[in-house]
PDB file of C-alpha atoms in Angstrom:
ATOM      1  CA  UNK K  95       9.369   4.531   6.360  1.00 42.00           C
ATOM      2  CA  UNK K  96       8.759   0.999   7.260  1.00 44.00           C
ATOM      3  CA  UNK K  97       7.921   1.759  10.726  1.00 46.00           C
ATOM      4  CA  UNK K  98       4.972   3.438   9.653  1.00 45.00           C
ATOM      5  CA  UNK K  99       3.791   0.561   7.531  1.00 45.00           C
ATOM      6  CA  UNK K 100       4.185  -1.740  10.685  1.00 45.00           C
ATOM      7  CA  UNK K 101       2.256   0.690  12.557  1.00 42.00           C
ATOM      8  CA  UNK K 102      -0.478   0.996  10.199  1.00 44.00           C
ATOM      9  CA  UNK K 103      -0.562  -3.321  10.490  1.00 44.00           C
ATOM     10  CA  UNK K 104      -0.219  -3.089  13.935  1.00 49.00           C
ATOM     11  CA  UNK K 105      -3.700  -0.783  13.649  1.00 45.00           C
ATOM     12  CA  UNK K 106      -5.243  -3.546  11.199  1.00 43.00           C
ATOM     13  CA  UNK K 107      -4.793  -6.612  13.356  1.00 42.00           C
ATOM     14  CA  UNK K 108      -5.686  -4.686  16.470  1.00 41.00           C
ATOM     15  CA  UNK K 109      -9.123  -3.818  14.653  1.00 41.00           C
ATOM     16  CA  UNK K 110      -9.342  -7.397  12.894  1.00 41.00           C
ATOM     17  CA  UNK K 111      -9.926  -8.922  16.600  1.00 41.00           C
ATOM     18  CA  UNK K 112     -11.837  -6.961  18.999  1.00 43.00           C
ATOM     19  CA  UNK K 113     -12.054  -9.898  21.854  1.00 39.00           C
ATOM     20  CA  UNK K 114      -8.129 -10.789  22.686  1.00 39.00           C
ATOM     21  CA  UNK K 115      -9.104 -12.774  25.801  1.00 41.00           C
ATOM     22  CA  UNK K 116     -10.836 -16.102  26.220  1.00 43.00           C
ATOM     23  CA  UNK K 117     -11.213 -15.949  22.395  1.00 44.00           C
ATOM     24  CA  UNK K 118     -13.373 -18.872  21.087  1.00 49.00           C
ATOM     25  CA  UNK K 119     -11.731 -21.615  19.264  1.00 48.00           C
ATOM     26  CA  UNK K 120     -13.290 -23.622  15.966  1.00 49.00           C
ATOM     27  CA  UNK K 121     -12.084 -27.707  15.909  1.00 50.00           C
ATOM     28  CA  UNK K 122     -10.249 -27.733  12.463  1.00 46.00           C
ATOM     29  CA  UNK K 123      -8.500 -31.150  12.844  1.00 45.00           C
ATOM     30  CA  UNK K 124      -8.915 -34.271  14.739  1.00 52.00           C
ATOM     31  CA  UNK K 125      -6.471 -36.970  14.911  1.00 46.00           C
ATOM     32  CA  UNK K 126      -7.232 -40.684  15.753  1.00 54.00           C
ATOM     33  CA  UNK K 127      -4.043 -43.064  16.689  1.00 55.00           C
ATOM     34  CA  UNK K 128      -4.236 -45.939  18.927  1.00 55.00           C
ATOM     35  CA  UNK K 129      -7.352 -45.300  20.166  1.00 58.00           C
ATOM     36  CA  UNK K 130      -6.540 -41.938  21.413  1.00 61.00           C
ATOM     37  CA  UNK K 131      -8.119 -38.846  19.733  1.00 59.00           C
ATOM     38  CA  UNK K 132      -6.985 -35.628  19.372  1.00 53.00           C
ATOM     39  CA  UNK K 133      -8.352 -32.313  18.427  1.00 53.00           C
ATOM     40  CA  UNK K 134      -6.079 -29.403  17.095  1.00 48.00           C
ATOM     41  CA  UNK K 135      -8.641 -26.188  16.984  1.00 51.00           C
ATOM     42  CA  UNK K 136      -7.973 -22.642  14.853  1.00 50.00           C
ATOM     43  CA  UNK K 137      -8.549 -19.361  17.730  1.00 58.00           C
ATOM     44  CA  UNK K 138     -10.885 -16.903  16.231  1.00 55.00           C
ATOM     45  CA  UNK K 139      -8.470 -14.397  17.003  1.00 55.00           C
ATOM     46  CA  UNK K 140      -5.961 -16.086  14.491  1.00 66.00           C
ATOM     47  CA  UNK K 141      -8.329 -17.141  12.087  1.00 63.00           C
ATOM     48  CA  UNK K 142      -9.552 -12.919  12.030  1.00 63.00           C
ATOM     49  CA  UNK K 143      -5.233 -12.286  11.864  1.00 65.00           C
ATOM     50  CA  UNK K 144      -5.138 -13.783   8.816  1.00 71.00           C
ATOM     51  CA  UNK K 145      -8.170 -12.571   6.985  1.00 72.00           C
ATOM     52  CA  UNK K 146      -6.715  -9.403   7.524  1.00 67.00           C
ATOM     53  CA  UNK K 147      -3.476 -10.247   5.802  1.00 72.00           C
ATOM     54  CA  UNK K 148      -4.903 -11.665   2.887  1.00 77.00           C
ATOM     55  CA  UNK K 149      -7.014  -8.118   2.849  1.00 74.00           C
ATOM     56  CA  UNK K 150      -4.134  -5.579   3.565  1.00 75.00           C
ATOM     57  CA  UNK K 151      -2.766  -5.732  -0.220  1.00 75.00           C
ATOM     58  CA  UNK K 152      -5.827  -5.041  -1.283  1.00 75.00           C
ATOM     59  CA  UNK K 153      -6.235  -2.611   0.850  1.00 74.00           C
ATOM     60  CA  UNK K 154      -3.083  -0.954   0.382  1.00 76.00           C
ATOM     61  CA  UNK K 155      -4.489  -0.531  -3.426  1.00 79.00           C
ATOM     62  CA  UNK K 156      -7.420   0.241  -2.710  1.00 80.00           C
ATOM     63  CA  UNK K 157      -7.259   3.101   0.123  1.00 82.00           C
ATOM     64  CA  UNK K 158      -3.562   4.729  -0.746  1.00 85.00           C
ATOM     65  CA  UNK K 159      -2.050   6.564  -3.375  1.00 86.00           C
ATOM     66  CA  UNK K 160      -0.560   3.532  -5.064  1.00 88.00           C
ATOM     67  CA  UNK K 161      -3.423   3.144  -7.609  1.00 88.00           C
ATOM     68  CA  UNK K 162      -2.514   6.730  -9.162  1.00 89.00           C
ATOM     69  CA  UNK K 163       1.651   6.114  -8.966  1.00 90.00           C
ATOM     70  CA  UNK K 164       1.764   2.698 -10.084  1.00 90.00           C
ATOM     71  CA  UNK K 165      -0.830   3.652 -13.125  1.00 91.00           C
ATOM     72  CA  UNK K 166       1.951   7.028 -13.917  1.00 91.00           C
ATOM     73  CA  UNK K 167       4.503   4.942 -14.297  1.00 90.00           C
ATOM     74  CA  UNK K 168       3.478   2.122 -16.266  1.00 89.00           C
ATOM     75  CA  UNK K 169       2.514   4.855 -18.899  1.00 89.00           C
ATOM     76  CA  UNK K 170       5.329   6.523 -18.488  1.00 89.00           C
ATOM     77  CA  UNK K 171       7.575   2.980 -19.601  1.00 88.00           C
ATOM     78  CA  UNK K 172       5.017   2.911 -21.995  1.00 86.00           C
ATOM     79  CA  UNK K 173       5.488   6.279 -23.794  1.00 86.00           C
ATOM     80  CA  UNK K 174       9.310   5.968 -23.494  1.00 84.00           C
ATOM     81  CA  UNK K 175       8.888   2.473 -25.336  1.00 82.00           C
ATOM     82  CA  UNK K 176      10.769   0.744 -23.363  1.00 78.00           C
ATOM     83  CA  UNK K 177       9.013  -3.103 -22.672  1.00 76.00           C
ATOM     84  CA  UNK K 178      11.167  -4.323 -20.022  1.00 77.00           C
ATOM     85  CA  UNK K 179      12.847  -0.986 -18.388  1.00 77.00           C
ATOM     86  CA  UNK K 180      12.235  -0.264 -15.299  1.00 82.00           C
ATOM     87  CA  UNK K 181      10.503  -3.775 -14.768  1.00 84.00           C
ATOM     88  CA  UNK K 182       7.512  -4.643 -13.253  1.00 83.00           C
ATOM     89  CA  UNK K 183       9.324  -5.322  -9.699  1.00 87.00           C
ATOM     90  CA  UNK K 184      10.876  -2.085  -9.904  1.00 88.00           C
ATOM     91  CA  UNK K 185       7.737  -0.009 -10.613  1.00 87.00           C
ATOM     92  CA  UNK K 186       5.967  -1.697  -8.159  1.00 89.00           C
ATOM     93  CA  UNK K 187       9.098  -1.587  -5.403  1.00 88.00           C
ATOM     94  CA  UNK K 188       8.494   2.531  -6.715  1.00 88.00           C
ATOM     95  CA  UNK K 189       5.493   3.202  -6.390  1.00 88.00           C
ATOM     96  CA  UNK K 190       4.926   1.399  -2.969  1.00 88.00           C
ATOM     97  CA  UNK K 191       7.587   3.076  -1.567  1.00 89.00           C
ATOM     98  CA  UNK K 192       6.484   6.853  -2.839  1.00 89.00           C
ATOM     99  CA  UNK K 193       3.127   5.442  -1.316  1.00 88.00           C
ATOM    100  CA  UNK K 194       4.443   4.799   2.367  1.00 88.00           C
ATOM    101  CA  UNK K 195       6.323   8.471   1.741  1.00 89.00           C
ATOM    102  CA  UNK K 196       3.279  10.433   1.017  1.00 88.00           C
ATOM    103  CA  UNK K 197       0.665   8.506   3.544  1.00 86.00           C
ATOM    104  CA  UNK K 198       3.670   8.810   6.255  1.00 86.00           C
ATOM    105  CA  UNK K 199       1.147  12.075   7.710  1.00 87.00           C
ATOM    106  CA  UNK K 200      -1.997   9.755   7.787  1.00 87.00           C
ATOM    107  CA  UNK K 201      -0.036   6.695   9.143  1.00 85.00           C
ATOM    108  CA  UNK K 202       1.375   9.073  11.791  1.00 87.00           C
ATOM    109  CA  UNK K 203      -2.338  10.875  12.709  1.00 87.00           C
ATOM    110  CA  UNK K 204      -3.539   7.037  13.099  1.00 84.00           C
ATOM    111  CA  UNK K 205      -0.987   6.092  15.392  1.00 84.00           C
ATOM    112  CA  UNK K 206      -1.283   9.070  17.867  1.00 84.00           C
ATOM    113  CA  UNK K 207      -4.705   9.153  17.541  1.00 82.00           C
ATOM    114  CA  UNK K 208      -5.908   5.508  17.620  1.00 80.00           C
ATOM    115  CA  UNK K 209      -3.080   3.048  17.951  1.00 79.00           C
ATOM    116  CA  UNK K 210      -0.815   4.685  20.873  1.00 83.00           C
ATOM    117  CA  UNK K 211      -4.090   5.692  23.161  1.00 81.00           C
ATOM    118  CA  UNK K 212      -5.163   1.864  22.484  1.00 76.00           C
ATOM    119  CA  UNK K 213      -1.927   0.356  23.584  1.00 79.00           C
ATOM    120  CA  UNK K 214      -2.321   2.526  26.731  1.00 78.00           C
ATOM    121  CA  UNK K 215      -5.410   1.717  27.414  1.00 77.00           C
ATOM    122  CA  UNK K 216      -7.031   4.783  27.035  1.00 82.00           C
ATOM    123  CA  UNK K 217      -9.627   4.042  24.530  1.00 78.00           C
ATOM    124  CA  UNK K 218     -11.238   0.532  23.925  1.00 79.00           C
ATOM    125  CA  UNK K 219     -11.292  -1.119  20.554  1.00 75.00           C
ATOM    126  CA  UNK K 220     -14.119   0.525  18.739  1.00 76.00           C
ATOM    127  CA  UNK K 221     -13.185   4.101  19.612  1.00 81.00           C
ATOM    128  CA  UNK K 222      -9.496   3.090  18.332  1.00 80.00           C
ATOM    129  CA  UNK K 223     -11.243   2.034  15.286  1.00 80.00           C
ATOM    130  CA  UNK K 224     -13.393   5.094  14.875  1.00 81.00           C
ATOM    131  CA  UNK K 225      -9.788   7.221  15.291  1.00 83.00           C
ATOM    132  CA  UNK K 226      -8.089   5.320  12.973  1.00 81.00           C
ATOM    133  CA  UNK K 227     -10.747   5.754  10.120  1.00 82.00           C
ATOM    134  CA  UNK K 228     -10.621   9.651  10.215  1.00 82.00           C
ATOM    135  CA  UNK K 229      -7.439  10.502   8.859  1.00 85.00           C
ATOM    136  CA  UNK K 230      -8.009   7.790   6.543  1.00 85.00           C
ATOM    137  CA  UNK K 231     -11.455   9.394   4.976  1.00 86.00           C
ATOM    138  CA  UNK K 232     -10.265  12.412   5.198  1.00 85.00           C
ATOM    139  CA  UNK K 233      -7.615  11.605   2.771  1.00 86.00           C
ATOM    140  CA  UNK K 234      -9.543   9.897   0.525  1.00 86.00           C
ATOM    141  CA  UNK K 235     -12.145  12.611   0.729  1.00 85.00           C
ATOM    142  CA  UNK K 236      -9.577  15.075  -0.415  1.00 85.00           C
ATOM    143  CA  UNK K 237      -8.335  13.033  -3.797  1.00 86.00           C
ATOM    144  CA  UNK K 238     -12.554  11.647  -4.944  1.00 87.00           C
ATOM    145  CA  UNK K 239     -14.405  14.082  -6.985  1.00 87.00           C
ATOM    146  CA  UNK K 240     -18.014  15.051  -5.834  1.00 84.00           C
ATOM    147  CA  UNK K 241     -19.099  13.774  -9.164  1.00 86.00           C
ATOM    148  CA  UNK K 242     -17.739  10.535  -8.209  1.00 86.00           C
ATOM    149  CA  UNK K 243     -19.078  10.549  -5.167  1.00 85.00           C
ATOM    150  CA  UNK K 244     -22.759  11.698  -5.709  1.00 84.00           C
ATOM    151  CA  UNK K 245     -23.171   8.736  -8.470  1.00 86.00           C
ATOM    152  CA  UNK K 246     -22.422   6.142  -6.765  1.00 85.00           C
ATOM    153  CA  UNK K 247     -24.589   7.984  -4.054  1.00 83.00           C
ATOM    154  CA  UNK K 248     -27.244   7.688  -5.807  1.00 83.00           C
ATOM    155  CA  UNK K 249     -26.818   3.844  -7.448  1.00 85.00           C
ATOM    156  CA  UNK K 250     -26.490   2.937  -3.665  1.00 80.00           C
ATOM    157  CA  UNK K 251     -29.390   5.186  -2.823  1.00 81.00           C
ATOM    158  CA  UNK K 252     -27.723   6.369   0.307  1.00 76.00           C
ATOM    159  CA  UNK K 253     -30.116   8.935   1.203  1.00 73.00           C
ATOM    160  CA  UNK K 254     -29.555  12.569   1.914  1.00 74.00           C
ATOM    161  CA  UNK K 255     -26.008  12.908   4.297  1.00 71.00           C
ATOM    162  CA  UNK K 256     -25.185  15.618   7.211  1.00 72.00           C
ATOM    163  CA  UNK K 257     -21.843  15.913   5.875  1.00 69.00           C
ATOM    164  CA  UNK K 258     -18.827  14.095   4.561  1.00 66.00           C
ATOM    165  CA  UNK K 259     -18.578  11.479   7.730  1.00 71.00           C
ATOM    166  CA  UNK K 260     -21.251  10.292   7.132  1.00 73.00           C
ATOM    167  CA  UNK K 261     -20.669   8.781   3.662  1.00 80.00           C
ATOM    168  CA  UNK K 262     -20.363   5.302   4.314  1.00 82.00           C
ATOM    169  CA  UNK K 263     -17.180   3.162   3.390  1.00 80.00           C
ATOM    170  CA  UNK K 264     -19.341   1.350   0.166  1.00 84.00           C
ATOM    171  CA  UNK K 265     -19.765   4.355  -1.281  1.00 85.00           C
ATOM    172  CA  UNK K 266     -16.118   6.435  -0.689  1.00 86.00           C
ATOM    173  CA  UNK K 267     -14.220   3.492  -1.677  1.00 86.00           C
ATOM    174  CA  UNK K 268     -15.225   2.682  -5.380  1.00 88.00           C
ATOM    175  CA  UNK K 269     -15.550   6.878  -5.522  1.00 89.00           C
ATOM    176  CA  UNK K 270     -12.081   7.108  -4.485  1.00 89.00           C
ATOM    177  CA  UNK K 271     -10.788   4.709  -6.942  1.00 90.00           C
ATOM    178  CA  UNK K 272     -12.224   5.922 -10.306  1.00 91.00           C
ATOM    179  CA  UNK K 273     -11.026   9.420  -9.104  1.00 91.00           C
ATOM    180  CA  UNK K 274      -8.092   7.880  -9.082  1.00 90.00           C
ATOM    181  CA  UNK K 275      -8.033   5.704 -12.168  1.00 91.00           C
ATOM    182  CA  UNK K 276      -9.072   9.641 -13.664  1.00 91.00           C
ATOM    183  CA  UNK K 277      -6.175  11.387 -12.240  1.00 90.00           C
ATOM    184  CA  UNK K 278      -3.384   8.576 -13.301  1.00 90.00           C
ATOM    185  CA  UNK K 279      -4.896   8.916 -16.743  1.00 92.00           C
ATOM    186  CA  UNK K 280      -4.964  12.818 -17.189  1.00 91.00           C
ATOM    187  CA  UNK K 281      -1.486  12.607 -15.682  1.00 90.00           C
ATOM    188  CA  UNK K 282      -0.334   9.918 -18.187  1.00 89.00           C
ATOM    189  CA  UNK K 283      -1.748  11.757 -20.935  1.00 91.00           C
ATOM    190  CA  UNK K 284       0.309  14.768 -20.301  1.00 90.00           C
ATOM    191  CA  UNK K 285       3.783  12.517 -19.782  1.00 89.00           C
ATOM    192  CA  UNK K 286       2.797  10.941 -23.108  1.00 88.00           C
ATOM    193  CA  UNK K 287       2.513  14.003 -25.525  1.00 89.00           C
ATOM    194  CA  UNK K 288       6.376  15.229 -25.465  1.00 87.00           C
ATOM    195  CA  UNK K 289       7.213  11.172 -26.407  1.00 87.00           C
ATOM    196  CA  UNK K 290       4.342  11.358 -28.995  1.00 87.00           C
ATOM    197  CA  UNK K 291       6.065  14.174 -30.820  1.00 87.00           C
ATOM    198  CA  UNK K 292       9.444  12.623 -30.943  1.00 86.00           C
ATOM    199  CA  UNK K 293       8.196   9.467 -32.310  1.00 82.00           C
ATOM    200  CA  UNK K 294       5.922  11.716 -34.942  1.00 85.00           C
ATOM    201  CA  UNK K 295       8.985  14.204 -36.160  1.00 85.00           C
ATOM    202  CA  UNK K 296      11.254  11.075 -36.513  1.00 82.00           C
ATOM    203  CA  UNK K 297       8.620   9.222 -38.494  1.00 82.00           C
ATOM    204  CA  UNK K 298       8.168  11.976 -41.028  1.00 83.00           C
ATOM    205  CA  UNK K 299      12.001  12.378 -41.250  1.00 81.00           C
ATOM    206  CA  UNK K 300      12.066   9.022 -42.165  1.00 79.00           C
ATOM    207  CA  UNK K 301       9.619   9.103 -44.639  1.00 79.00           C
ATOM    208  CA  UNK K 302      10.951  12.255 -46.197  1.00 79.00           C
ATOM    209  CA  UNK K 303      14.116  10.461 -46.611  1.00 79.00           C
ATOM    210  CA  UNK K 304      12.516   7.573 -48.434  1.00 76.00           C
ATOM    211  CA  UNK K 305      13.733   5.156 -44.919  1.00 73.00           C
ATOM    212  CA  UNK K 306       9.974   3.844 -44.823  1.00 71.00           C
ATOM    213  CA  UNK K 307      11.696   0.343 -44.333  1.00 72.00           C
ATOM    214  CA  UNK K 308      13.527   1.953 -41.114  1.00 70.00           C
ATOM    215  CA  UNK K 309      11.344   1.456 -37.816  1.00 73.00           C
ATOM    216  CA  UNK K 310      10.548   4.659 -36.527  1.00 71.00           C
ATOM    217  CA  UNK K 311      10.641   3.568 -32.877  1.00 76.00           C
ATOM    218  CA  UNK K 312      14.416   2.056 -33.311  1.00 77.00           C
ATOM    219  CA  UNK K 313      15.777   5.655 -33.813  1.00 79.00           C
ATOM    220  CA  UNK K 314      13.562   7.951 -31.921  1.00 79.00           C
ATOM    221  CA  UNK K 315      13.976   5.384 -28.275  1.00 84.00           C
ATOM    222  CA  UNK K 316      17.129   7.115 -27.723  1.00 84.00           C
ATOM    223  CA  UNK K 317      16.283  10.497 -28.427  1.00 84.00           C
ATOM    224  CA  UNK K 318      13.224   9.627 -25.862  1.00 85.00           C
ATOM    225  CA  UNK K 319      15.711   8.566 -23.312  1.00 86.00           C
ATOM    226  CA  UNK K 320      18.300  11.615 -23.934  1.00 86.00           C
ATOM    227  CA  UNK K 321      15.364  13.983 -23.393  1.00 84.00           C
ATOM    228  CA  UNK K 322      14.255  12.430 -20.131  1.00 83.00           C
ATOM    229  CA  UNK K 323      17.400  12.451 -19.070  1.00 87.00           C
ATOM    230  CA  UNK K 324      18.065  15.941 -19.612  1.00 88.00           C
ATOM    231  CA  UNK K 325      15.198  17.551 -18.191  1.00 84.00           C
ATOM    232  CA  UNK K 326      15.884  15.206 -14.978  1.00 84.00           C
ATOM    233  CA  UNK K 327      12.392  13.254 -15.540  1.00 84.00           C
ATOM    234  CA  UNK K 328      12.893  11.036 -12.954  1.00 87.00           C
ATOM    235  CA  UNK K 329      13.123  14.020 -10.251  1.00 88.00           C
ATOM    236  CA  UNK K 330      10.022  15.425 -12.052  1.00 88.00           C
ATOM    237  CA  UNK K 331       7.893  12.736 -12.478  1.00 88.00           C
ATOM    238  CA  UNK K 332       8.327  11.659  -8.304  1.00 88.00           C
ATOM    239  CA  UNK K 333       7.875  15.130  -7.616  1.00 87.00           C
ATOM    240  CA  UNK K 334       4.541  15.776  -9.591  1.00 85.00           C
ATOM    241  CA  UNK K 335       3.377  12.736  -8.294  1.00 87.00           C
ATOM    242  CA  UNK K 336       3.715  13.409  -4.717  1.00 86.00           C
ATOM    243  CA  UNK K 337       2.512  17.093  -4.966  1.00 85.00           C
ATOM    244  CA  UNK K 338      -0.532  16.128  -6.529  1.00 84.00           C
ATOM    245  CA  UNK K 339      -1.762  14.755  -2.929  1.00 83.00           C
ATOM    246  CA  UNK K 340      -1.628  17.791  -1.202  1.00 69.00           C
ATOM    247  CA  UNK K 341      -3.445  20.154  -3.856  1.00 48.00           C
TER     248      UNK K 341
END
């Protein structure tokens, strides 16, 4: 799966520079020693490369499915009760990983589409652009509710649209993300409830046996962890996650 996030960087610095020859340069240093002055400059074209990096986290929030995965499984530590298992690395490591796996169709539509034609020289930079955003939308199109989509419509005061292409980028984005946030949340609430009843039937054991002293979480963690491992909630939870992007 790492090919497919180089391709999709490939795509990004391809876009980030649209001019690769005789690319103006900015002076950023000069040097005086001995009477002789030098001047070290930045290219434009670099200077755009590395905009674009300090972007492309962002973006891979932002625009992927790694909002809604990394959100499922920091509830799901949560409702086990478990602090520091998985940690933070791990979930993250997860969920970017399940993230490559389930955009691997939309990385690959953007490389046949925009990136491969470019490198041939098919298609100049702004139709390669225009490719690459289509499987992109259309993703994101598919996960934002129209609910979302028509309020922040309307606080941006877009106008009436022909169709879903031409919502612009201002509006899809911040759509796409609280129908995200949503979905991680209804998701989370369902892992939660089994946990929730464990910890509830082992706190009123307790207190019927007069153990009120006796922390409730300390004996129901690994009857949490027993029944997660029984009904293979690992499997489950990966599964159900990666499903849910192709409803």
């Amino acid at each position: 799966m790492g090919r497919k996030a180089w391709v999709l960087l490939g795509l990004l610095l391809f876009v980030s520079t649209p001019l690769w020859a005789q690319t103006p340069a900015i002076e950023a240093l000069t040097v005086t020693r001995d009477g002789d002055t030098q001047t070290w400059s930045v290219s434009l074209q670099i200077l755009a490369i590395m905009t674009v990096l300090t972007l492309l986290p962002a973006g891979l929030m932002m625009l992927t499915a790694f909002t809604r995965i990394v959100i499922v499984l920091a509830i799901l530590r949560q409702a086990i009760g478990l602090m520091q298992a998985p940690s933070s690395q791990i979930i993250i490591g997860l969920a970017l990983f399940l993230t490559l796996f389930i955009m691997a169709p939309v990385f690959d539509r953007i490389k046949d589409e925009a990136v491969l034609p470019y490198l041939d020289e098919q298609i100049e930079i702004d139709q390669a652009f225009a490719r690459a955003q289509a499987p992109l939308r259309t993703f994101m199109l598919g996960q934002t509710r129209e609910s979302d989509i028509e309020m922040f419509a309307k606080i941006a005061d877009v106008g009436e649209l022909q169709g879903p292409e031409d919502l612009p980028w201002s509006v899809l984005v911040p759509a796409f993300i609280t129908s995200e946030l949503k979905t991680a949340f209804q998701i989370g609430f369902l892992i939660y409830i089994p946990f929730l009843v464990i910890d509830l039937v082992v706190a009123s054991v307790l207190m019927a046996m007069g153990m009120m002293m006796l922390s409730p979480m300390m004996i129901s963690l690994p009857f949490k962890i027993m029944l997660f491992v029984l009904v293979d909630g690992w499997t489950l939870i990966m599964g159900t996650l990666a499903s849910s992007f192709y409803l």
